[in-house]
Amino acid sequence: MEMNVPSLRAESLVSSDPVTGRPPIVLVPGDFIKTYEAGGPGHRRFDALVTCFFIDTPTDPVKLFQVMDGLLGEGGVWVNIGPLNWKKEARQTGSEQRTSCFG
C-alpha cells in the first residue's frame, strides 16, 4: 500500500481578507479573556468561533460566555468540540451555576 501526504503550509490554504488584510483563521496565544474582552487588543466581531477542549479551562466560565457572545456578530455561531469537565478550582461549577445560550 502506498500513501502520499502532501506537505502544505497552512498559509497556502487561506487568503487574507481584502478589507482588513487579516487571515480568516486566527490563532493567538495568551489569556483569551484579557485579549478578546471588550476593549482588549484582539476584540472584534467574528462570524464563527470554533474551540476545542476550551469551555472547561477558565476559572470563571460565565465571563468566558460573555466574552464569546461579545465576539460573535449577528447570526454568529460558536462551535465547541470537547468535554464539559469543569475545573475543581473554578469559582463556579455546572451544578452551581446555570448557563444560558446567547442568541
Coordinates of C-alpha atoms in Angstrom, one line a residue:
M1 CA 0.0 0.0 0.0
E2 CA 1.3 3.4 -0.9
M3 CA 0.2 6.6 0.7
N4 CA 1.1 10.2 -0.4
V5 CA 0.6 13.0 2.0
P6 CA 1.1 16.5 0.6
S7 CA 3.3 18.8 2.6
L8 CA 1.4 22.1 2.6
R9 CA 2.0 25.3 4.5
A10 CA -1.2 26.5 6.3
E11 CA -0.8 29.9 4.8
S12 CA -1.2 28.5 1.4
L13 CA -4.7 27.3 2.2
V14 CA -6.2 30.6 3.2
S15 CA -6.2 34.1 1.7
S16 CA -6.2 37.4 3.6
D17 CA -9.4 39.4 3.9
P18 CA -9.2 42.2 1.3
V19 CA -10.6 44.8 3.7
T20 CA -8.6 44.0 6.9
G21 CA -5.7 42.2 5.5
R22 CA -6.1 39.5 8.2
P23 CA -6.4 35.8 7.5
P24 CA -9.8 34.2 8.1
I25 CA -8.3 31.9 10.7
V26 CA -6.6 33.3 13.7
L27 CA -4.5 31.5 16.4
V28 CA -3.4 33.7 19.3
P29 CA -1.5 32.5 22.4
G30 CA -2.2 34.1 25.8
D31 CA -5.1 34.8 28.1
F32 CA -8.2 34.6 26.0
I33 CA -10.4 36.8 28.2
K34 CA -7.8 39.6 28.5
T35 CA -7.1 39.5 24.8
Y36 CA -10.7 39.3 23.5
E37 CA -12.9 41.1 26.0
A38 CA -14.4 44.4 25.0
G39 CA -11.6 46.9 24.9
G40 CA -8.9 44.2 24.6
P41 CA -6.3 44.2 21.8
G42 CA -8.0 41.4 19.9
H43 CA -11.6 42.4 20.3
R44 CA -13.5 42.4 17.1
R45 CA -16.5 40.6 15.5
F46 CA -16.3 37.1 14.1
D47 CA -18.9 35.1 12.0
A48 CA -17.9 31.9 13.7
L49 CA -15.8 30.7 16.6
V50 CA -14.5 27.2 16.9
T51 CA -12.9 26.0 20.1
C52 CA -11.6 22.6 21.2
F53 CA -11.4 21.5 24.8
F54 CA -11.9 25.1 25.8
I55 CA -15.0 25.6 27.9
D56 CA -13.5 23.9 31.0
T57 CA -10.3 26.0 31.0
P58 CA -11.3 29.3 32.6
T59 CA -11.8 29.9 36.3
D60 CA -14.9 31.9 35.5
P61 CA -17.0 30.2 32.8
V62 CA -19.7 32.8 32.8
K63 CA -17.1 35.5 32.0
L64 CA -15.9 33.3 29.1
F65 CA -19.5 33.0 27.8
Q66 CA -19.9 36.8 28.0
V67 CA -16.7 37.4 26.1
M68 CA -17.6 34.8 23.4
D69 CA -21.0 36.5 23.0
G70 CA -19.4 39.9 22.5
L71 CA -17.2 38.4 19.7
L72 CA -19.9 36.9 17.7
G73 CA -21.6 39.1 15.0
E74 CA -25.3 39.0 14.2
G75 CA -26.2 35.4 13.5
G76 CA -22.7 34.2 14.5
V77 CA -22.0 30.6 15.5
W78 CA -19.9 29.2 18.3
V79 CA -18.9 25.5 18.0
N80 CA -17.1 23.8 20.9
I81 CA -15.6 20.4 20.5
G82 CA -14.6 18.5 23.6
P83 CA -15.9 17.6 27.0
L84 CA -17.6 19.8 29.6
N85 CA -15.4 19.0 32.5
W86 CA -15.5 21.9 35.0
K87 CA -12.2 22.5 36.8
K88 CA -12.5 21.9 40.5
E89 CA -10.6 25.1 41.1
A90 CA -13.2 27.2 39.3
R91 CA -15.3 29.6 41.3
Q92 CA -18.5 28.1 39.7
T93 CA -19.4 24.6 38.6
G94 CA -22.0 23.4 36.2
S95 CA -24.2 22.3 39.1
E96 CA -23.9 25.6 40.9
Q97 CA -24.4 28.0 38.0
R98 CA -26.9 27.7 35.2
T99 CA -25.6 28.9 31.9
S100 CA -27.7 30.1 29.0
C101 CA -27.2 30.1 25.3
F102 CA -26.8 33.6 23.8
G103 CA -28.7 34.2 20.7

